[in-house]
Tab-separated table of C-alpha atoms and ligand atoms in Angstrom:
chain	number	residue	atom	x	y	z
A	1	UNK	CA	9.724	-18.058	-13.251
A	2	UNK	CA	9.316	-16.288	-16.570
A	3	UNK	CA	10.266	-12.609	-16.591
A	4	UNK	CA	8.366	-10.303	-18.956
A	5	UNK	CA	9.418	-6.760	-19.672
A	6	UNK	CA	6.383	-6.120	-21.837
A	7	UNK	CA	2.674	-6.417	-21.033
A	8	UNK	CA	1.937	-7.218	-24.690
A	9	UNK	CA	4.342	-10.123	-24.694
A	10	UNK	CA	2.997	-11.426	-21.410
A	11	UNK	CA	-0.522	-11.172	-22.788
A	12	UNK	CA	0.406	-13.288	-25.780
A	13	UNK	CA	2.200	-15.970	-23.810
A	14	UNK	CA	0.128	-16.348	-20.658
A	15	UNK	CA	-3.220	-18.056	-20.578
A	16	UNK	CA	-5.435	-15.806	-18.506
A	17	UNK	CA	-8.193	-18.397	-18.490
A	18	UNK	CA	-6.120	-20.149	-15.850
A	19	UNK	CA	-6.723	-19.196	-12.258
A	20	UNK	CA	-4.105	-16.434	-11.972
A	21	UNK	CA	-3.360	-14.386	-8.851
A	22	UNK	CA	-1.739	-11.013	-9.374
A	23	UNK	CA	0.384	-9.167	-6.792
A	24	UNK	CA	1.293	-5.651	-7.957
A	25	UNK	CA	4.309	-4.103	-6.169
A	26	UNK	CA	6.896	-1.382	-6.497
A	27	UNK	CA	9.696	-3.791	-5.600
A	28	UNK	CA	12.259	-3.742	-2.773
A	29	UNK	CA	10.398	-6.782	-1.604
A	30	UNK	CA	10.016	-7.601	2.089
A	31	UNK	CA	7.968	-10.001	4.201
A	32	UNK	CA	4.827	-7.883	3.689
A	33	UNK	CA	4.974	-8.465	-0.067
A	34	UNK	CA	5.922	-12.099	0.531
A	35	UNK	CA	2.777	-12.675	2.604
A	36	UNK	CA	0.659	-11.430	-0.328
A	37	UNK	CA	2.531	-13.744	-2.706
A	38	UNK	CA	2.059	-16.714	-0.369
A	39	UNK	CA	-1.688	-15.975	-0.140
A	40	UNK	CA	-1.858	-15.994	-3.926
A	41	UNK	CA	0.077	-19.244	-4.150
A	42	UNK	CA	-2.355	-20.811	-1.705
A	43	UNK	CA	-5.517	-20.052	-3.657
A	44	UNK	CA	-4.370	-19.669	-7.282
A	45	UNK	CA	-2.874	-22.064	-9.821
A	46	UNK	CA	-0.426	-19.444	-11.068
A	47	UNK	CA	1.007	-16.360	-9.397
A	48	UNK	CA	2.120	-13.243	-11.210
A	49	UNK	CA	4.016	-10.393	-9.534
A	50	UNK	CA	4.682	-7.010	-11.056
A	51	UNK	CA	7.438	-4.605	-10.109
A	52	UNK	CA	6.692	-1.142	-11.401
A	53	UNK	CA	7.596	2.119	-9.700
A	54	UNK	CA	4.681	4.059	-11.080
A	55	UNK	CA	5.831	7.625	-11.812
A	56	UNK	CA	2.288	8.979	-12.003
A	57	UNK	CA	1.601	8.254	-8.316
A	58	UNK	CA	4.545	10.297	-7.025
A	59	UNK	CA	3.630	13.866	-6.362
A	60	UNK	CA	7.246	14.840	-5.653
A	61	UNK	CA	10.017	14.112	-8.133
A	62	UNK	CA	12.569	13.790	-5.314
A	63	UNK	CA	10.439	11.044	-3.709
A	64	UNK	CA	10.311	9.124	-6.998
A	65	UNK	CA	14.082	9.458	-7.443
A	66	UNK	CA	14.909	8.287	-3.921
A	67	UNK	CA	12.384	5.399	-3.858
A	68	UNK	CA	14.445	2.228	-3.114
A	69	UNK	CA	15.256	-0.015	-6.066
A	70	UNK	CA	16.610	-3.583	-5.670
A	71	UNK	CA	15.636	-5.539	-8.779
A	72	UNK	CA	18.398	-8.150	-8.574
A	73	UNK	CA	17.597	-9.032	-4.980
A	74	UNK	CA	13.849	-9.002	-5.779
A	75	UNK	CA	14.364	-11.502	-8.616
A	76	UNK	CA	16.297	-13.749	-6.250
A	77	UNK	CA	13.470	-13.623	-3.686
A	78	UNK	CA	10.818	-14.331	-6.335
A	79	UNK	CA	12.827	-17.232	-7.733
A	80	UNK	CA	13.018	-18.747	-4.268
A	81	UNK	CA	9.270	-18.311	-3.830
A	82	UNK	CA	8.770	-20.130	-7.134
A	83	UNK	CA	6.244	-17.720	-8.573
A	84	UNK	CA	5.245	-18.236	-12.204
A	85	UNK	CA	5.486	-14.814	-13.853
A	86	UNK	CA	7.236	-11.561	-13.094
A	87	UNK	CA	6.226	-8.457	-15.021
A	88	UNK	CA	8.666	-5.524	-15.046
A	89	UNK	CA	7.115	-3.140	-17.561
A	90	UNK	CA	8.439	0.271	-18.509
A	91	UNK	CA	6.474	3.475	-18.103
A	92	UNK	CA	6.320	4.080	-21.860
A	93	UNK	CA	4.394	0.865	-22.406
A	94	UNK	CA	2.123	1.268	-19.380
A	95	UNK	CA	1.191	4.806	-20.399
A	96	UNK	CA	0.985	4.488	-24.152
A	97	UNK	CA	-0.527	7.362	-26.107
A	98	UNK	CA	-4.050	8.319	-24.987
A	99	UNK	CA	-3.800	6.328	-21.787
A	100	UNK	CA	-4.837	8.340	-18.767
A	101	UNK	CA	-2.152	8.785	-16.123
A	102	UNK	CA	-4.747	9.739	-13.539
A	103	UNK	CA	-8.257	8.632	-12.542
A	104	UNK	CA	-10.189	11.260	-10.625
A	105	UNK	CA	-11.383	10.745	-7.071
A	106	UNK	CA	-14.743	11.777	-5.662
A	107	UNK	CA	-14.628	14.877	-3.528
A	108	UNK	CA	-15.620	12.886	-0.463
A	109	UNK	CA	-12.646	10.545	-0.906
A	110	UNK	CA	-10.142	13.402	-0.752
A	111	UNK	CA	-9.206	12.738	2.860
A	112	UNK	CA	-6.025	11.644	4.647
A	113	UNK	CA	-3.359	10.632	2.065
A	114	UNK	CA	-5.634	11.726	-0.795
A	115	UNK	CA	-5.724	15.213	0.686
A	116	UNK	CA	-2.064	15.438	1.657
A	117	UNK	CA	-0.600	13.799	-1.470
A	118	UNK	CA	-2.712	15.336	-4.220
A	119	UNK	CA	-2.602	13.193	-7.367
A	120	UNK	CA	-1.185	10.142	-5.578
A	121	UNK	CA	-4.213	7.835	-5.555
A	122	UNK	CA	-5.284	9.207	-8.928
A	123	UNK	CA	-1.991	7.736	-10.235
A	124	UNK	CA	-2.394	4.478	-8.281
A	125	UNK	CA	-5.908	3.952	-9.673
A	126	UNK	CA	-4.710	4.701	-13.219
A	127	UNK	CA	-1.975	2.065	-13.108
A	128	UNK	CA	-4.153	-0.592	-11.456
A	129	UNK	CA	-6.875	0.169	-14.004
A	130	UNK	CA	-4.330	-0.346	-16.816
A	131	UNK	CA	-3.093	-3.625	-15.368
A	132	UNK	CA	-6.609	-4.953	-14.840
A	133	UNK	CA	-7.848	-3.925	-18.275
A	134	UNK	CA	-4.899	-5.586	-19.974
A	135	UNK	CA	-4.258	-8.602	-17.777
A	136	UNK	CA	-7.663	-9.610	-16.365
A	137	UNK	CA	-6.381	-11.839	-13.527
A	138	UNK	CA	-8.900	-13.850	-11.487
A	139	UNK	CA	-7.552	-12.512	-8.183
A	140	UNK	CA	-5.562	-9.465	-7.131
A	141	UNK	CA	-3.854	-9.058	-3.744
A	142	UNK	CA	-3.348	-5.919	-1.671
A	143	UNK	CA	-2.083	-5.242	1.845
A	144	UNK	CA	-4.071	-3.553	4.601
A	145	UNK	CA	-0.909	-1.591	5.366
A	146	UNK	CA	-2.138	0.769	2.633
A	147	UNK	CA	-5.716	0.756	3.866
A	148	UNK	CA	-6.975	3.832	2.043
A	149	UNK	CA	-5.450	2.515	-1.191
A	150	UNK	CA	-7.194	-0.813	-0.635
A	151	UNK	CA	-10.497	1.000	-0.010
A	152	UNK	CA	-10.254	3.057	-3.223
A	153	UNK	CA	-9.133	0.114	-5.370
A	154	UNK	CA	-12.025	-1.989	-4.012
A	155	UNK	CA	-14.413	0.722	-5.208
A	156	UNK	CA	-12.781	0.814	-8.667
A	157	UNK	CA	-12.864	-2.975	-9.012
A	158	UNK	CA	-16.468	-3.321	-7.849
A	159	UNK	CA	-17.509	-0.751	-10.435
A	160	UNK	CA	-15.592	-2.065	-13.450
A	161	UNK	CA	-13.944	-5.461	-13.119
A	162	UNK	CA	-14.653	-9.123	-12.441
A	163	UNK	CA	-11.319	-9.645	-10.677
A	164	UNK	CA	-11.688	-10.635	-7.018
A	165	UNK	CA	-9.737	-8.551	-4.545
A	166	UNK	CA	-8.097	-10.217	-1.558
A	167	UNK	CA	-6.791	-8.128	1.329
A	168	UNK	CA	-3.933	-9.322	3.546
A	169	UNK	CA	-3.160	-8.139	7.059
A	170	UNK	CA	-0.189	-5.916	7.843
A	171	UNK	CA	3.090	-7.654	8.577
A	172	UNK	CA	5.170	-6.009	11.336
A	173	UNK	CA	8.676	-6.528	12.635
A	174	UNK	CA	9.279	-7.705	16.192
A	175	UNK	CA	9.173	-4.064	17.368
A	176	UNK	CA	5.717	-3.581	15.821
A	177	UNK	CA	6.910	-1.383	12.940
A	178	UNK	CA	4.939	-2.141	9.767
A	179	UNK	CA	7.311	-3.462	7.099
A	180	UNK	CA	7.773	-0.976	4.282
A	181	UNK	CA	10.251	-0.595	1.433
A	182	UNK	CA	10.858	2.915	2.738
A	183	UNK	CA	12.176	1.535	6.053
A	184	UNK	CA	15.476	0.842	4.273
A	185	UNK	CA	15.919	4.625	4.188
A	186	UNK	CA	15.746	4.859	8.008
A	187	UNK	CA	18.582	4.602	10.536
A	188	UNK	CA	18.475	2.306	13.553
A	189	UNK	CA	17.569	5.290	15.710
A	190	UNK	CA	14.742	6.343	13.343
A	191	UNK	CA	13.380	2.786	13.511
A	192	UNK	CA	13.325	2.988	17.304
A	193	UNK	CA	11.116	6.062	17.050
A	194	UNK	CA	8.815	4.331	14.557
A	195	UNK	CA	8.567	1.480	17.028
A	196	UNK	CA	7.613	3.904	19.800
A	197	UNK	CA	4.891	5.414	17.577
A	198	UNK	CA	3.518	1.978	16.627
A	199	UNK	CA	3.424	0.709	20.211
A	200	UNK	CA	1.806	3.925	21.448
A	201	UNK	CA	-0.937	3.690	18.828
A	202	UNK	CA	-1.529	-0.037	19.337
A	203	UNK	CA	-1.925	0.668	23.029
A	204	UNK	CA	-4.281	3.596	22.299
A	205	UNK	CA	-6.323	1.357	20.006
A	206	UNK	CA	-6.709	-1.266	22.734
A	207	UNK	CA	-7.933	1.396	25.150
A	208	UNK	CA	-10.413	2.771	22.595
A	209	UNK	CA	-11.787	-0.709	22.035
A	210	UNK	CA	-12.799	-0.761	25.694
A	211	UNK	CA	-14.030	2.820	25.955
A	212	UNK	CA	-14.365	4.813	22.780
A	213	UNK	CA	-14.894	8.073	24.684
A	214	UNK	CA	-11.109	8.079	25.230
A	215	UNK	CA	-10.872	9.397	21.660
A	216	UNK	CA	-10.770	12.772	23.388
A	217	UNK	CA	-7.110	11.933	24.142
A	218	UNK	CA	-6.137	11.994	20.457
A	219	UNK	CA	-4.618	15.471	20.730
A	220	UNK	CA	-2.449	14.363	23.631
A	221	UNK	CA	-1.162	11.476	21.536
A	222	UNK	CA	-0.436	13.831	18.623
A	223	UNK	CA	1.490	16.092	20.991
A	224	UNK	CA	3.481	13.190	22.402
A	225	UNK	CA	4.487	11.914	18.949
A	226	UNK	CA	5.342	15.353	17.594
A	227	UNK	CA	7.579	15.858	20.604
A	228	UNK	CA	9.938	13.137	19.346
A	229	UNK	CA	12.984	14.593	17.631
A	230	UNK	CA	12.701	14.668	13.811
A	231	UNK	CA	9.159	13.287	13.858
A	232	UNK	CA	6.318	15.315	12.364
A	233	UNK	CA	2.766	14.048	12.021
A	234	UNK	CA	0.982	14.809	8.762
A	235	UNK	CA	-2.326	13.430	10.012
A	236	UNK	CA	-3.491	11.188	12.827
A	237	UNK	CA	-7.180	10.379	12.603
A	238	UNK	CA	-9.714	7.867	13.817
A	239	UNK	CA	-12.207	6.765	11.189
A	240	UNK	CA	-14.672	4.005	10.378
A	241	UNK	CA	-12.905	1.035	8.823
A	242	UNK	CA	-15.967	0.377	6.662
A	243	UNK	CA	-16.256	3.654	4.773
A	244	UNK	CA	-13.483	5.832	6.247
A	245	UNK	CA	-16.063	8.310	7.571
A	246	UNK	CA	-15.694	10.027	10.914
A	247	UNK	CA	-18.743	8.207	12.223
A	248	UNK	CA	-17.532	5.131	14.065
A	249	UNK	CA	-18.012	3.092	17.198
A	250	UNK	CA	-15.727	0.954	19.308
A	251	UNK	CA	-16.215	-2.059	17.051
A	252	UNK	CA	-15.531	-0.568	13.645
A	253	UNK	CA	-12.836	2.105	13.953
A	254	UNK	CA	-9.251	2.302	12.791
A	255	UNK	CA	-6.488	4.733	13.655
A	256	UNK	CA	-4.674	6.149	10.627
A	257	UNK	CA	-1.337	7.904	10.689
A	258	UNK	CA	1.011	9.526	8.181
A	259	UNK	CA	4.168	11.087	9.549
A	260	UNK	CA	7.651	12.131	8.619
A	261	UNK	CA	10.482	10.309	10.336
A	262	UNK	CA	13.719	12.123	9.566
A	263	UNK	CA	12.134	13.408	6.310
A	264	UNK	CA	10.936	9.926	5.231
A	265	UNK	CA	7.140	9.779	4.936
A	266	UNK	CA	5.572	6.703	6.535
A	267	UNK	CA	1.962	5.543	6.862
A	268	UNK	CA	0.313	2.946	9.058
A	269	UNK	CA	-3.061	2.003	10.494
A	270	UNK	CA	-4.194	0.040	13.538
B	1	LIG	P1	4.261	-1.423	-2.538
B	1	LIG	O1	5.416	-2.174	-3.134
B	1	LIG	O2	4.635	-0.557	-1.381
B	1	LIG	O3	3.434	-0.705	-3.578
B	1	LIG	O4	3.313	-2.531	-1.929
B	1	LIG	C1	2.801	-3.580	-2.718
B	1	LIG	C2	1.740	-4.291	-1.937
B	1	LIG	O5	2.292	-4.822	-0.729
B	1	LIG	C3	0.580	-3.368	-1.520
B	1	LIG	O6	-0.639	-4.075	-1.679
B	1	LIG	C4	0.880	-3.092	-0.085
B	1	LIG	O7	-0.270	-2.799	0.691
B	1	LIG	C5	1.485	-4.423	0.361
B	1	LIG	N1	2.291	-4.237	1.569
B	1	LIG	C6	3.286	-3.341	1.761
B	1	LIG	N2	3.766	-3.421	3.010
B	1	LIG	C7	3.055	-4.396	3.640
B	1	LIG	C8	3.073	-4.967	4.957
B	1	LIG	N3	3.926	-4.540	5.895
B	1	LIG	N4	2.188	-5.938	5.236
B	1	LIG	C9	1.319	-6.390	4.299
B	1	LIG	N5	1.253	-5.901	3.038
B	1	LIG	C10	2.107	-4.912	2.705
């Protein structure tokens, strides 16, 4: 594995005519990231991973400061996976002079996380736009764990880039909690509550699949989750998985949640 700290250097040394798969991450790698990397290795000749904690997507400085960082361990994991290139750029190079730190969203996309974390996806789109403009990989990989992110990046890519986007399903632990770098900030007891939330919503989803009219029970579910100690829902919504609108049927819906577990913000979808 070759490690690059500069996009310019990587650009000079890597042949992007090869079939390259790109997996952008913020590090603290877990089995969710690893599944994306394995998908890339399956269909691409070369796999490139980036680790970049993108400051422009954090709408709270404290969240950026406390975001987990584990570069040494990440390098060990990536070495074992035998990927080809690791890019660890610094913010100064990513956001050189005149480079936009934000890409605006349409008004109709300002829902769920886009509404509750103003500026977040604007920052995500800006960094992915930078990477794609400068690296031009054949494939890019994203997880369905961040479904709204995937939806917005798909729209950006379809409008501007030739890169093909591949989505990978959410990897969960044995207690159904979606793997997330932020889980390292939770205690064992917090994780038990996240497991309760996940199982409750998976069960609710299965019921909705049989009879969608049970969506009327959403408020009861919200009440039940908010009743857990130190848990506070930011949003819990059912939407179409095709266009995230509130028009859906029993075959095309998804349940989306963002909540605070002991002050750590978590998201998931089912
Ligand atoms: P992050 O490091 O959180 O920015 O995530 C990097 C990529 O890994 C994104 O495309 C995420 O959607 C994906 N990812 C994160 N957690 C999971 C998971 N539990 N299962 C599958 N993909 C994931």
